[in-house]
Amino acid sequence: MKNKSLISINDFTKEEILRVLDLAGEFEQNPVQSILEGKVVATLFFEPSTRTRLSFESAVNRLGGKIIGFSDSASSSSTKGESLKDTIKTVSNYSDLIVIRHPIEGSARYAGEVAAVPVINAGDGANQHPTQTLLDLYSIRKTQQTLENLNLFIVGDLKYGRTVHSLLMAMAHFNATYHFISPKELRIPQEYKLFLDQHGLKYHEYTDFKDIISDADIIYVTRVQKERFSDPIEYEKTKNAYILKNSMLQGTKGNLRILHPLPRVNEISVDVDDNEKAYYFTQALNGVYTRQAIISLILGL
Ligand code: CP
């Protein structure tokens, strides 16, 4: 994995994914170390972020490295017309690793092709968010003691939700059964269903959320991605399609955990937060350990 970019979750084999998760477990036991001393990581965020950017920065700081970068592209020379290629080639000179979030699908792949250092995709449009997926897998394994043969219920914006797309692909290594719950406008795109068909995996699609979650091991709730809609009326129609309430968790399995990549808008009622099955804030914490593991493996430390 040394010097390898992470653009799509499919860039890592099953064995590499499991290696990340095992190492993340070691960082959870011992998160403060000085293995990144002398290393510089650049975080280039052309889109807003709280968890991804700050957990990357926390991960680097706790390992003794240094962070450079921007959290708002308006403060970068892209506003003066600099191309992504020139930005990446320049930042390659200043850093050992680049973490990029960008609204355009394929931009991270392009950055990886022009950079002189490894690149990590921190979200490219509606395409992929592979480090989120690795922390999701870490969270699923930690709460279920396995990744194999789980009933995975994925709720919300399955069309634009990049975390859904990369999670779906990663869970294909572990024989998941998928239950997709979305408004018809935000269904899982055909290309992902084709992927599941090619892997011989079972999936079911629903538009109604009630009365179907009693078999769930994981419910993965997602926000309707307002920023991806070209028509604001379409967003208004779908934004409150599903709201998970505490009362709906009665009769669910004891091992069920509720995950959400966050940020949350309305799709999980705050009355779920105190339920022992709510795991989304710990999931966000797991992002630090998982990103420590990813960075140290890519930098070969
Ligand atoms: N999960 C996630 O990507 O959150 P942020 O947008 O806050 O980084």
PDB file of C-alpha atoms and ligand atoms in Angstrom, residues 49-52 101 129 132 261-262, ligand 1:
ATOM      1  CA  SER A  49     -16.501  19.425   5.591  1.00  0.00           C
ATOM      2  CA  THR A  50     -16.431  19.047   9.343  1.00  0.00           C
ATOM      3  CA  ARG A  51     -15.648  15.385  10.050  1.00  0.00           C
ATOM      4  CA  THR A  52     -13.467  14.372   7.151  1.00  0.00           C
ATOM      5  CA  ARG A 101     -12.409  16.885  -1.601  1.00  0.00           C
ATOM      6  CA  HIS A 129     -15.837   8.585  -0.367  1.00  0.00           C
ATOM      7  CA  GLN A 132     -15.600   7.167   4.998  1.00  0.00           C
ATOM      8  CA  PRO A 261     -21.902   9.408   7.852  1.00  0.00           C
ATOM      9  CA  LEU A 262     -23.198  12.785   9.131  1.00  0.00           C
TER      10      LEU A 262
HETATM   11  N1   CP B   1     -19.069  12.195   6.597  1.00  0.00           N
HETATM   12  C1   CP B   1     -18.571  13.318   6.031  1.00  0.00           C
HETATM   13  O1   CP B   1     -18.015  13.285   4.934  1.00  0.00           O
HETATM   14  O2   CP B   1     -18.748  14.439   6.786  1.00  0.00           O
HETATM   15  P1   CP B   1     -18.174  15.881   6.425  1.00  0.00           P
HETATM   16  O3   CP B   1     -18.883  16.338   5.176  1.00  0.00           O
HETATM   17  O4   CP B   1     -18.472  16.735   7.626  1.00  0.00           O
HETATM   18  O5   CP B   1     -16.707  15.730   6.168  1.00  0.00           O
END
